[in-house]
Amino acid sequence: MELLPLLDAQSVEPLYSQLYRHIRGEIEAGRLRAGSRLPSVRKLAAHLGISRTPVEDAYQQLLAEGYAASRPRSGITVQIYEPEFSRGFYRTSSAEPGRKESPRLVLPAKKADPSIPVHAGEKTDWIDFSYGDIDLSHFPFPLWKKLLGSCFSPDHRDLFRYGDPLGESGFREALSDYAYRARAVICPPERIVVGAGTHHSTEQICRLLQRTPYSAAHSPIAVEQSMSDGIAAIMRQHGYRLVPLRLEPDGIRIEDLYDSGARIVYTTPSHQFPHGMVMSIGKRRRLLNWAADVGGLIVEDDYDGEFRYAGLPIPSLQGLDAAANCVVYMGTFSRALAPAFRLSYTALPPALAIAAKAALHPFDRLASPLHQKTLELFMAGGHMQRHIRKMRSVYQRKMAALLAAVRRCLEPRFRVSGGGAGLHVLLETDDGRDEAQLIRLAEAAGVRVYPTSVYRIDPHRGESASILLGFGGLDERRIEEGVRRLADVWKR
Amino acid sequence: MELLPLLDAQSVEPLYSQLYRHIRGEIEAGRLRAGSRLPSVRKLAAHLGISRTPVEDAYQQLLAEGYAASRPRSGITVQIYEPEFSRGFYRTSSAEPGRKESPRLVLPAKKADPSIPVHAGEKTDWIDFSYGDIDLSHFPFPLWKKLLGSCFSPDHRDLFRYGDPLGESGFREALSDYAYRARAVICPPERIVVGAGTHHSTEQICRLLQRTPYSAAHSPIAVEQSMSDGIAAIMRQHGYRLVPLRLEPDGIRIEDLYDSGARIVYTTPSHQFPHGMVMSIGKRRRLLNWAADVGGLIVEDDYDGEFRYAGLPIPSLQGLDAAANCVVYMGTFSRALAPAFRLSYTALPPALAIAAKAALHPFDRLASPLHQKTLELFMAGGHMQRHIRKMRSVYQRKMAALLAAVRRCLEPRFRVSGGGAGLHVLLETDDGRDEAQLIRLAEAAGVRVYPTSVYRIDPHRGESASILLGFGGLDERRIEEGVRRLADVWKR
């Protein structure tokens, strides 16, 4: 037994997190080699004199991050690891969500209410699986109102002016801390730029790159073959050509990236949009190697990184970038809080942060200083962490209800992709019907579901139809009802 | 005596406004011809049996709008008028500001406080004549807080989502009404698009024009030879070439516009930025004629149209466009309320409004629905009109203090330009010193003043130095003190 972690049962850091960190450290230090087998949960628990649960949780996290792999009959084995990536995990004080908020993914689904009519009549009782919707029923309205109201004092008069083009300094300090705790982003306040949503942050980045070797004149942007249409439109508007990279189950095909000739890549490693895969630690490593090889720049869009349901959130790519010089990280509060505050942020590498001070014209100040201050106060009071934990468990239950309903009613004809994180999944089928047919059938049953072909960058059409279902704004009963209606009209 | 207005002393419309409207109507109808002389104030007052004040005020308004001109020894004469411009004035219910809020421009200046040291010592007591600053001491903080707080109710949950890409519908209705009352803009809610400040509105317009005959591929944009640098940068970023037009005391040189070959012109007719001239009614007419001649589009930036100090505000160019098809009007609340709400709006001609629905991607939703709703409620309660009236009188007093101090301390070496409106003036001199020298001298005295050369689009340098002084954020005592310091270091 090679594993001899010093576990401290008195620590604020949960046992599973201590164990996870220890094993990860051993892998990173090369003492646990690729291919070597980890002890079984039962054995390690007995060896350490602790219960099985923390061991299971630690293994789950290592699996989720790609440090280990699980294969039938060979148990859990260590994956290839290269030592330059020995940084980048969040403080343990925020590593608590694991236990209470991460029960097994599939909860027993509540029995659907038969009083809801399956088919809509004249006045359609729509069930809308729209992507952008979030659950506001748990938003702390009274607290937010109080904090926002506290800005209306004579001391805070400056909050009513234009504010700092890069974002309010207090807010940027809070963001630096939050990004580290929640997403393992390592970035001092001076290198953070506040935006009015991910699209605006994308614009800021494009503007910033204009007078650098990463301008549209110097390089196209390599992108995942399916991506946010809005972000693609903004990049094109700034003159960039987009080169699609094929997607594999663990993220973009790195060979395609080398072949692309691009020096910039845009990616959603924590939860690919829209397909939902997570980029493995191996791919992340290879992606950072690519950047080192070609002097490349990686734009990491972490649009819903807060909502991963199995184990801890996957830490950001930015935090793995030991030299902190090739990743531009974008985070947003449109999903974690609410879109109406129009707040996002970008963590820049040092060279670009210096350029930003000169290049970002005051006209880029689009985020309201009042909303910035309110979120700063919300974070300072420790409310943000609590809110994210709460919402993670809310969305996890919804996701579980959706997955259970799909299993019950739609499998095996339809497969789910992207069920481990975020507020949407894809339903895929090879039964010969295309997107448009399936969407039309759904509409006839009073259900709105969405196409994914609109997100494709390459002209190539997949053989299987792929339908997007967002569930953030629906409660569990409606989710189940919606899937039942789909099963009814989609059966052959 | 040709003037026989039916004046109603019982009306809510002030006498001067009734009289102004009557005379304007006579001019527009051709019954008062160009070159004909208006009766003297004394004669007309006696003829109508009213006091002189309303007659003086009515004449002042006609002069300000270019319907009449005043020349020494020939009195007040009617200017050339062509009849197609017979629309576009605001409802009389909002035409009240004239009386109480428009005392003579130059009020007796308060005596400066000698306790303030004229020269700054080690710890400089800066007086900053910065352009973007506004006076927040009269902002209705408690009321705004209450209205904003009322959005935090379950009925208003939708205000926390993304909202309508064109802007919240209730807010657009309120804007349609406000723009008409305050700025004579005639535009139904369906043709209004909400933005997050003038710069964002400019971006929206540039995007909107992309697939029209006004795209950057089809036409450069003709602009005033000095203009907002941020707006110029955004237009260039969208691929537009800018062609400067020379400025005359009554606005752009229309001949230059015909020569430019451009089919789009960007202009600030209510108060040229930064020079401060008002475009005369004659020029406005010729500008609209140009648009009719070449199928041109006029972008009217009305950034501080609310703050005109002599008589009623100049109505917008948009309202004079009888066919309502060639003016894109931009308004902002950054000066009239506060920059932090990040709210602006664009009134579009019908053809562009139809294009907007298709072309404005959801990524253009940058204005917070919460701020939109709060301003809607503020307007619905009649508070906006009151606030503007209040602020007009506050800024008018500041302007008067500034003009009086300049007259006392800096004339005749320095001339003021743009003193009739807005929150800034220019100080011009031909004494051989350039901008940089004057700014350096001012800094040595603890006064920050600003260059205007940064706003020039054409490379041609004027012979006279021109220094920008914004006064919105300074009180009258500081304004006077600042001018005294300038006089001290600028004397030769």
mmCIF file of N, CA and C in Angstrom, chain A residues 132-137 139 141-142 144-145 148-153 157-162 196-197 199-200 203 207 210 229-231 233-234 237-238 334-335 338-342 361-371 473, chain B residues 132-137 139 141-142 144-145 148-150 152-153 157-162 196-197 199-200 203 207 210 229-231 233-234 237-238 334-335 338-342 361-371 473:
data_model
loop_
_atom_site.group_PDB
_atom_site.id
_atom_site.type_symbol
_atom_site.label_atom_id
_atom_site.label_comp_id
_atom_site.label_asym_id
_atom_site.label_seq_id
_atom_site.Cartn_x
_atom_site.Cartn_y
_atom_site.Cartn_z
ATOM 1 N N GLY A 132 -31.776 29.252 -22.170
ATOM 2 C CA GLY A 132 -31.277 30.362 -21.353
ATOM 3 C C GLY A 132 -31.959 30.534 -20.007
ATOM 4 N N ASP A 133 -33.008 29.749 -19.763
ATOM 5 C CA ASP A 133 -33.808 30.005 -18.571
ATOM 6 C C ASP A 133 -33.139 29.447 -17.311
ATOM 7 N N ILE A 134 -33.329 30.146 -16.212
ATOM 8 C CA ILE A 134 -32.768 29.689 -14.942
ATOM 9 C C ILE A 134 -33.873 29.634 -13.899
ATOM 10 N N ASP A 135 -33.586 29.028 -12.766
ATOM 11 C CA ASP A 135 -34.553 28.924 -11.674
ATOM 12 C C ASP A 135 -34.377 30.129 -10.762
ATOM 13 N N LEU A 136 -35.384 30.986 -10.719
ATOM 14 C CA LEU A 136 -35.282 32.176 -9.877
ATOM 15 C C LEU A 136 -35.991 31.993 -8.534
ATOM 16 N N SER A 137 -36.642 30.840 -8.347
ATOM 17 C CA SER A 137 -37.441 30.704 -7.125
ATOM 18 C C SER A 137 -36.559 30.617 -5.884
ATOM 19 N N PHE A 139 -33.711 32.518 -5.679
ATOM 20 C CA PHE A 139 -32.865 33.712 -5.642
ATOM 21 C C PHE A 139 -33.151 34.502 -4.360
ATOM 22 N N PHE A 141 -33.957 37.293 -3.113
ATOM 23 C CA PHE A 141 -34.444 38.646 -3.443
ATOM 24 C C PHE A 141 -34.331 39.648 -2.286
ATOM 25 N N PRO A 142 -34.815 39.311 -1.083
ATOM 26 C CA PRO A 142 -34.762 40.326 -0.016
ATOM 27 C C PRO A 142 -33.332 40.744 0.327
ATOM 28 N N TRP A 144 -30.648 40.577 -1.638
ATOM 29 C CA TRP A 144 -30.085 41.345 -2.755
ATOM 30 C C TRP A 144 -30.621 42.781 -2.735
ATOM 31 N N LYS A 145 -31.906 42.899 -2.482
ATOM 32 C CA LYS A 145 -32.526 44.227 -2.425
ATOM 33 C C LYS A 145 -31.884 45.072 -1.324
ATOM 34 N N LEU A 148 -28.298 46.022 -2.475
ATOM 35 C CA LEU A 148 -28.396 47.038 -3.533
ATOM 36 C C LEU A 148 -28.824 48.372 -2.927
ATOM 37 N N GLY A 149 -29.780 48.302 -2.004
ATOM 38 C CA GLY A 149 -30.260 49.523 -1.346
ATOM 39 C C GLY A 149 -29.155 50.230 -0.578
ATOM 40 N N SER A 150 -28.203 49.452 -0.055
ATOM 41 C CA SER A 150 -27.131 50.075 0.732
ATOM 42 C C SER A 150 -26.201 50.917 -0.143
ATOM 43 N N CYS A 151 -26.295 50.737 -1.464
ATOM 44 C CA CYS A 151 -25.498 51.579 -2.381
ATOM 45 C C CYS A 151 -26.056 53.005 -2.454
ATOM 46 N N PHE A 152 -27.296 53.185 -2.000
ATOM 47 C CA PHE A 152 -27.939 54.496 -2.109
ATOM 48 C C PHE A 152 -27.612 55.363 -0.898
ATOM 49 N N SER A 153 -26.330 55.456 -0.596
ATOM 50 C CA SER A 153 -25.940 56.314 0.521
ATOM 51 C C SER A 153 -24.937 57.325 -0.009
ATOM 52 N N ARG A 157 -21.724 57.570 -3.595
ATOM 53 C CA ARG A 157 -22.164 58.369 -4.729
ATOM 54 C C ARG A 157 -21.394 58.035 -6.005
ATOM 55 N N ASP A 158 -20.139 57.647 -5.857
ATOM 56 C CA ASP A 158 -19.328 57.341 -7.043
ATOM 57 C C ASP A 158 -19.888 56.165 -7.837
ATOM 58 N N LEU A 159 -20.712 55.355 -7.188
ATOM 59 C CA LEU A 159 -21.309 54.220 -7.897
ATOM 60 C C LEU A 159 -22.309 54.678 -8.954
ATOM 61 N N PHE A 160 -22.671 55.933 -8.939
ATOM 62 C CA PHE A 160 -23.640 56.443 -9.910
ATOM 63 C C PHE A 160 -22.948 57.102 -11.095
ATOM 64 N N ARG A 161 -21.615 57.117 -11.060
ATOM 65 C CA ARG A 161 -20.873 57.689 -12.185
ATOM 66 C C ARG A 161 -20.486 56.575 -13.165
ATOM 67 N N TYR A 162 -19.588 56.900 -14.071
ATOM 68 C CA TYR A 162 -19.206 55.912 -15.081
ATOM 69 C C TYR A 162 -18.446 54.735 -14.478
ATOM 70 N N ALA A 196 -20.150 43.079 -19.360
ATOM 71 C CA ALA A 196 -21.608 43.054 -19.166
ATOM 72 C C ALA A 196 -22.188 41.782 -19.782
ATOM 73 N N GLY A 197 -21.622 40.641 -19.412
ATOM 74 C CA GLY A 197 -22.079 39.368 -19.966
ATOM 75 C C GLY A 197 -21.005 38.771 -20.874
ATOM 76 N N HIS A 199 -21.004 37.778 -23.882
ATOM 77 C CA HIS A 199 -20.859 38.343 -25.220
ATOM 78 C C HIS A 199 -20.047 39.621 -25.191
ATOM 79 N N HIS A 200 -20.316 40.450 -24.203
ATOM 80 C CA HIS A 200 -19.541 41.678 -24.085
ATOM 81 C C HIS A 200 -18.085 41.365 -23.756
ATOM 82 N N GLU A 203 -16.377 40.540 -26.874
ATOM 83 C CA GLU A 203 -16.054 41.760 -27.618
ATOM 84 C C GLU A 203 -14.802 42.426 -27.075
ATOM 85 N N ARG A 207 -11.343 43.104 -29.112
ATOM 86 C CA ARG A 207 -10.771 44.448 -29.245
ATOM 87 C C ARG A 207 -9.347 44.487 -28.740
ATOM 88 N N GLN A 210 -6.694 43.168 -30.986
ATOM 89 C CA GLN A 210 -6.547 43.867 -32.265
ATOM 90 C C GLN A 210 -5.112 44.273 -32.580
ATOM 91 N N ASP A 229 -23.645 30.470 -30.964
ATOM 92 C CA ASP A 229 -23.754 31.232 -32.209
ATOM 93 C C ASP A 229 -23.467 32.718 -32.000
ATOM 94 N N GLY A 230 -23.830 33.238 -30.836
ATOM 95 C CA GLY A 230 -23.582 34.653 -30.543
ATOM 96 C C GLY A 230 -22.091 34.946 -30.487
ATOM 97 N N ILE A 231 -21.353 34.094 -29.813
ATOM 98 C CA ILE A 231 -19.907 34.305 -29.697
ATOM 99 C C ILE A 231 -19.243 34.169 -31.064
ATOM 100 N N ALA A 233 -20.636 34.882 -33.873
ATOM 101 C CA ALA A 233 -20.979 36.090 -34.632
ATOM 102 C C ALA A 233 -20.081 37.255 -34.239
ATOM 103 N N ILE A 234 -19.814 37.394 -32.955
ATOM 104 C CA ILE A 234 -18.965 38.496 -32.501
ATOM 105 C C ILE A 234 -17.542 38.332 -33.020
ATOM 106 N N GLN A 237 -17.491 39.213 -36.589
ATOM 107 C CA GLN A 237 -17.661 40.643 -36.759
ATOM 108 C C GLN A 237 -16.346 41.387 -36.562
ATOM 109 N N HIS A 238 -15.475 40.836 -35.734
ATOM 110 C CA HIS A 238 -14.162 41.444 -35.544
ATOM 111 C C HIS A 238 -13.148 40.941 -36.573
ATOM 112 N N SER A 334 -24.576 35.127 -15.389
ATOM 113 C CA SER A 334 -25.920 35.025 -15.964
ATOM 114 C C SER A 334 -26.600 33.720 -15.583
ATOM 115 N N ARG A 335 -25.824 32.662 -15.389
ATOM 116 C CA ARG A 335 -26.413 31.387 -15.007
ATOM 117 C C ARG A 335 -26.333 31.196 -13.492
ATOM 118 N N ALA A 338 -28.220 35.667 -12.074
ATOM 119 C CA ALA A 338 -29.342 36.029 -12.941
ATOM 120 C C ALA A 338 -28.796 36.874 -14.075
ATOM 121 N N PRO A 339 -29.393 36.733 -15.264
ATOM 122 C CA PRO A 339 -28.888 37.486 -16.417
ATOM 123 C C PRO A 339 -29.041 39.002 -16.263
ATOM 124 N N ALA A 340 -30.050 39.435 -15.491
ATOM 125 C CA ALA A 340 -30.399 40.857 -15.480
ATOM 126 C C ALA A 340 -29.297 41.757 -14.930
ATOM 127 N N PHE A 341 -28.361 41.208 -14.168
ATOM 128 C CA PHE A 341 -27.311 42.064 -13.629
ATOM 129 C C PHE A 341 -26.241 42.367 -14.678
ATOM 130 N N ARG A 342 -26.254 41.596 -15.762
ATOM 131 C CA ARG A 342 -25.317 41.818 -16.866
ATOM 132 C C ARG A 342 -23.882 41.940 -16.352
ATOM 133 N N HIS A 361 -11.035 51.236 -24.221
ATOM 134 C CA HIS A 361 -11.520 52.599 -24.222
ATOM 135 C C HIS A 361 -12.635 52.722 -23.195
ATOM 136 N N PRO A 362 -12.824 53.908 -22.618
ATOM 137 C CA PRO A 362 -13.950 54.080 -21.688
ATOM 138 C C PRO A 362 -15.282 53.603 -22.262
ATOM 139 N N PHE A 363 -15.420 53.536 -23.583
ATOM 140 C CA PHE A 363 -16.722 53.111 -24.102
ATOM 141 C C PHE A 363 -17.015 51.654 -23.797
ATOM 142 N N ASP A 364 -16.026 50.957 -23.247
ATOM 143 C CA ASP A 364 -16.279 49.570 -22.888
ATOM 144 C C ASP A 364 -16.918 49.419 -21.510
ATOM 145 N N ARG A 365 -17.175 50.517 -20.827
ATOM 146 C CA ARG A 365 -17.787 50.443 -19.497
ATOM 147 C C ARG A 365 -19.273 50.204 -19.604
ATOM 148 N N LEU A 366 -19.678 48.957 -19.747
ATOM 149 C CA LEU A 366 -21.095 48.683 -19.933
ATOM 150 C C LEU A 366 -21.729 48.010 -18.722
ATOM 151 N N ALA A 367 -20.935 47.536 -17.782
ATOM 152 C CA ALA A 367 -21.490 46.883 -16.594
ATOM 153 C C ALA A 367 -21.797 47.947 -15.541
ATOM 154 N N SER A 368 -23.019 47.951 -15.049
ATOM 155 C CA SER A 368 -23.430 48.982 -14.095
ATOM 156 C C SER A 368 -22.637 48.880 -12.797
ATOM 157 N N PRO A 369 -22.007 49.985 -12.359
ATOM 158 C CA PRO A 369 -21.270 49.956 -11.086
ATOM 159 C C PRO A 369 -22.168 49.557 -9.906
ATOM 160 N N LEU A 370 -23.445 49.848 -9.990
ATOM 161 C CA LEU A 370 -24.356 49.472 -8.892
ATOM 162 C C LEU A 370 -24.461 47.956 -8.766
ATOM 163 N N HIS A 371 -24.612 47.276 -9.884
ATOM 164 C CA HIS A 371 -24.696 45.815 -9.824
ATOM 165 C C HIS A 371 -23.347 45.216 -9.410
ATOM 166 N N GLY A 473 -35.343 26.464 -15.979
ATOM 167 C CA GLY A 473 -36.540 27.198 -15.574
ATOM 168 C C GLY A 473 -37.745 26.322 -15.265
ATOM 169 N N GLY B 132 -17.009 64.448 -18.276
ATOM 170 C CA GLY B 132 -18.074 63.460 -18.045
ATOM 171 C C GLY B 132 -18.795 63.602 -16.723
ATOM 172 N N ASP B 133 -18.339 64.498 -15.878
ATOM 173 C CA ASP B 133 -18.890 64.532 -14.526
ATOM 174 C C ASP B 133 -20.241 65.253 -14.484
ATOM 175 N N ILE B 134 -21.101 64.753 -13.594
ATOM 176 C CA ILE B 134 -22.413 65.389 -13.441
ATOM 177 C C ILE B 134 -22.626 65.733 -11.972
ATOM 178 N N ASP B 135 -23.674 66.497 -11.704
ATOM 179 C CA ASP B 135 -24.009 66.885 -10.338
ATOM 180 C C ASP B 135 -24.968 65.853 -9.772
ATOM 181 N N LEU B 136 -24.512 65.107 -8.779
ATOM 182 C CA LEU B 136 -25.381 64.080 -8.196
ATOM 183 C C LEU B 136 -26.046 64.557 -6.919
ATOM 184 N N SER B 137 -25.730 65.787 -6.483
ATOM 185 C CA SER B 137 -26.257 66.197 -5.178
ATOM 186 C C SER B 137 -27.770 66.417 -5.231
ATOM 187 N N PHE B 139 -29.736 64.349 -7.139
ATOM 188 C CA PHE B 139 -30.361 63.111 -7.604
ATOM 189 C C PHE B 139 -31.329 62.588 -6.533
ATOM 190 N N PHE B 141 -32.146 60.133 -4.698
ATOM 191 C CA PHE B 141 -31.728 58.793 -4.252
ATOM 192 C C PHE B 141 -32.825 57.998 -3.535
ATOM 193 N N PRO B 142 -33.509 58.593 -2.547
ATOM 194 C CA PRO B 142 -34.510 57.777 -1.828
ATOM 195 C C PRO B 142 -35.633 57.297 -2.742
ATOM 196 N N TRP B 144 -35.532 56.870 -6.040
ATOM 197 C CA TRP B 144 -35.005 55.877 -6.986
ATOM 198 C C TRP B 144 -34.850 54.519 -6.293
ATOM 199 N N LYS B 145 -34.339 54.566 -5.081
ATOM 200 C CA LYS B 145 -34.165 53.332 -4.309
ATOM 201 C C LYS B 145 -35.506 52.636 -4.085
ATOM 202 N N LEU B 148 -36.677 51.174 -7.490
ATOM 203 C CA LEU B 148 -35.855 50.007 -7.817
ATOM 204 C C LEU B 148 -36.225 48.842 -6.906
ATOM 205 N N GLY B 149 -36.437 49.159 -5.634
ATOM 206 C CA GLY B 149 -36.815 48.126 -4.671
ATOM 207 C C GLY B 149 -38.142 47.462 -5.026
ATOM 208 N N SER B 150 -39.025 48.229 -5.655
ATOM 209 C CA SER B 150 -40.338 47.660 -5.994
ATOM 210 C C SER B 150 -40.226 46.594 -7.093
ATOM 211 N N PHE B 152 -38.304 44.149 -6.810
ATOM 212 C CA PHE B 152 -37.971 42.900 -6.111
ATOM 213 C C PHE B 152 -39.228 42.239 -5.568
ATOM 214 N N SER B 153 -40.212 42.061 -6.423
ATOM 215 C CA SER B 153 -41.425 41.376 -5.991
ATOM 216 C C SER B 153 -41.646 40.206 -6.940
ATOM 217 N N ARG B 157 -40.534 39.039 -11.490
ATOM 218 C CA ARG B 157 -39.435 38.095 -11.609
ATOM 219 C C ARG B 157 -38.777 38.125 -12.996
ATOM 220 N N ASP B 158 -39.585 38.418 -14.009
ATOM 221 C CA ASP B 158 -39.033 38.440 -15.364
ATOM 222 C C ASP B 158 -37.959 39.502 -15.546
ATOM 223 N N LEU B 159 -37.960 40.489 -14.657
ATOM 224 C CA LEU B 159 -36.928 41.531 -14.762
ATOM 225 C C LEU B 159 -35.541 40.996 -14.441
ATOM 226 N N PHE B 160 -35.462 39.794 -13.909
ATOM 227 C CA PHE B 160 -34.166 39.216 -13.560
ATOM 228 C C PHE B 160 -33.644 38.301 -14.665
ATOM 229 N N ARG B 161 -34.429 38.156 -15.730
ATOM 230 C CA ARG B 161 -33.984 37.329 -16.853
ATOM 231 C C ARG B 161 -33.309 38.220 -17.905
ATOM 232 N N TYR B 162 -33.091 37.666 -19.078
ATOM 233 C CA TYR B 162 -32.397 38.426 -20.115
ATOM 234 C C TYR B 162 -33.218 39.619 -20.610
ATOM 235 N N ALA B 196 -27.179 50.349 -23.880
ATOM 236 C CA ALA B 196 -26.517 50.544 -22.587
ATOM 237 C C ALA B 196 -25.566 51.734 -22.663
ATOM 238 N N GLY B 197 -26.078 52.861 -23.125
ATOM 239 C CA GLY B 197 -25.252 54.057 -23.277
ATOM 240 C C GLY B 197 -25.059 54.375 -24.756
ATOM 241 N N HIS B 199 -22.510 54.826 -26.572
ATOM 242 C CA HIS B 199 -21.549 54.028 -27.326
ATOM 243 C C HIS B 199 -22.154 52.699 -27.745
ATOM 244 N N HIS B 200 -22.877 52.087 -26.841
ATOM 245 C CA HIS B 200 -23.530 50.840 -27.203
ATOM 246 C C HIS B 200 -24.596 51.071 -28.270
ATOM 247 N N GLU B 203 -22.943 51.172 -31.515
ATOM 248 C CA GLU B 203 -22.621 49.812 -31.974
ATOM 249 C C GLU B 203 -23.845 49.144 -32.585
ATOM 250 N N ARG B 207 -24.175 47.802 -36.427
ATOM 251 C CA ARG B 207 -24.523 46.409 -36.733
ATOM 252 C C ARG B 207 -25.754 46.326 -37.613
ATOM 253 N N GLN B 210 -25.305 46.969 -41.234
ATOM 254 C CA GLN B 210 -24.406 46.055 -41.930
ATOM 255 C C GLN B 210 -24.993 45.461 -43.210
ATOM 256 N N ASP B 229 -14.524 60.965 -29.540
ATOM 257 C CA ASP B 229 -13.509 60.015 -29.994
ATOM 258 C C ASP B 229 -13.983 58.563 -29.857
ATOM 259 N N GLY B 230 -14.783 58.294 -28.829
ATOM 260 C CA GLY B 230 -15.297 56.931 -28.635
ATOM 261 C C GLY B 230 -16.216 56.517 -29.768
ATOM 262 N N ILE B 231 -17.107 57.407 -30.152
ATOM 263 C CA ILE B 231 -18.036 57.094 -31.237
ATOM 264 C C ILE B 231 -17.274 56.934 -32.551
ATOM 265 N N ALA B 233 -14.252 55.863 -32.823
ATOM 266 C CA ALA B 233 -13.545 54.577 -32.751
ATOM 267 C C ALA B 233 -14.490 53.421 -33.075
ATOM 268 N N ILE B 234 -15.711 53.489 -32.560
ATOM 269 C CA ILE B 234 -16.669 52.404 -32.809
ATOM 270 C C ILE B 234 -17.032 52.349 -34.288
ATOM 271 N N GLN B 237 -14.215 50.847 -36.130
ATOM 272 C CA GLN B 237 -14.114 49.420 -35.836
ATOM 273 C C GLN B 237 -15.096 48.609 -36.682
ATOM 274 N N HIS B 238 -16.217 49.222 -37.030
ATOM 275 C CA HIS B 238 -17.175 48.544 -37.895
ATOM 276 C C HIS B 238 -16.858 48.754 -39.368
ATOM 277 N N SER B 334 -27.199 59.248 -19.470
ATOM 278 C CA SER B 334 -25.956 59.365 -18.697
ATOM 279 C C SER B 334 -25.763 60.773 -18.149
ATOM 280 N N ARG B 335 -26.269 61.781 -18.861
ATOM 281 C CA ARG B 335 -26.120 63.145 -18.380
ATOM 282 C C ARG B 335 -27.386 63.583 -17.647
ATOM 283 N N ALA B 338 -27.900 59.636 -14.573
ATOM 284 C CA ALA B 338 -26.586 59.238 -14.069
ATOM 285 C C ALA B 338 -26.044 58.161 -14.992
ATOM 286 N N PRO B 339 -24.718 58.140 -15.177
ATOM 287 C CA PRO B 339 -24.134 57.154 -16.095
ATOM 288 C C PRO B 339 -24.321 55.708 -15.624
ATOM 289 N N ALA B 340 -24.414 55.510 -14.311
ATOM 290 C CA ALA B 340 -24.356 54.150 -13.764
ATOM 291 C C ALA B 340 -25.515 53.265 -14.211
ATOM 292 N N PHE B 341 -26.615 53.862 -14.658
ATOM 293 C CA PHE B 341 -27.738 53.021 -15.079
ATOM 294 C C PHE B 341 -27.507 52.444 -16.465
ATOM 295 N N ARG B 342 -26.540 53.001 -17.171
ATOM 296 C CA ARG B 342 -26.186 52.504 -18.495
ATOM 297 C C ARG B 342 -27.439 52.349 -19.376
ATOM 298 N N HIS B 361 -29.103 40.629 -32.583
ATOM 299 C CA HIS B 361 -28.944 39.344 -31.934
ATOM 300 C C HIS B 361 -29.175 39.513 -30.434
ATOM 301 N N PRO B 362 -29.652 38.461 -29.774
ATOM 302 C CA PRO B 362 -29.774 38.557 -28.318
ATOM 303 C C PRO B 362 -28.514 39.043 -27.613
ATOM 304 N N PHE B 363 -27.351 38.892 -28.250
ATOM 305 C CA PHE B 363 -26.153 39.354 -27.536
ATOM 306 C C PHE B 363 -26.116 40.860 -27.379
ATOM 307 N N ASP B 364 -27.057 41.537 -28.000
ATOM 308 C CA ASP B 364 -27.091 42.981 -27.848
ATOM 309 C C ASP B 364 -27.845 43.430 -26.591
ATOM 310 N N ARG B 365 -28.358 42.493 -25.819
ATOM 311 C CA ARG B 365 -29.093 42.856 -24.603
ATOM 312 C C ARG B 365 -28.135 43.222 -23.486
ATOM 313 N N LEU B 366 -27.686 44.458 -23.469
ATOM 314 C CA LEU B 366 -26.703 44.833 -22.458
ATOM 315 C C LEU B 366 -27.267 45.759 -21.386
ATOM 316 N N ALA B 367 -28.450 46.313 -21.611
ATOM 317 C CA ALA B 367 -29.042 47.220 -20.626
ATOM 318 C C ALA B 367 -29.838 46.386 -19.621
ATOM 319 N N SER B 368 -29.540 46.584 -18.348
ATOM 320 C CA SER B 368 -30.185 45.777 -17.305
ATOM 321 C C SER B 368 -31.697 46.036 -17.268
ATOM 322 N N PRO B 369 -32.513 44.968 -17.355
ATOM 323 C CA PRO B 369 -33.963 45.156 -17.268
ATOM 324 C C PRO B 369 -34.386 45.835 -15.965
ATOM 325 N N LEU B 370 -33.620 45.659 -14.901
ATOM 326 C CA LEU B 370 -33.970 46.300 -13.621
ATOM 327 C C LEU B 370 -33.877 47.823 -13.723
ATOM 328 N N HIS B 371 -32.814 48.303 -14.336
ATOM 329 C CA HIS B 371 -32.686 49.750 -14.493
ATOM 330 C C HIS B 371 -33.736 50.286 -15.466
ATOM 331 N N GLY B 473 -19.802 68.611 -12.458
ATOM 332 C CA GLY B 473 -19.529 68.065 -11.138
ATOM 333 C C GLY B 473 -19.021 69.079 -10.120
#
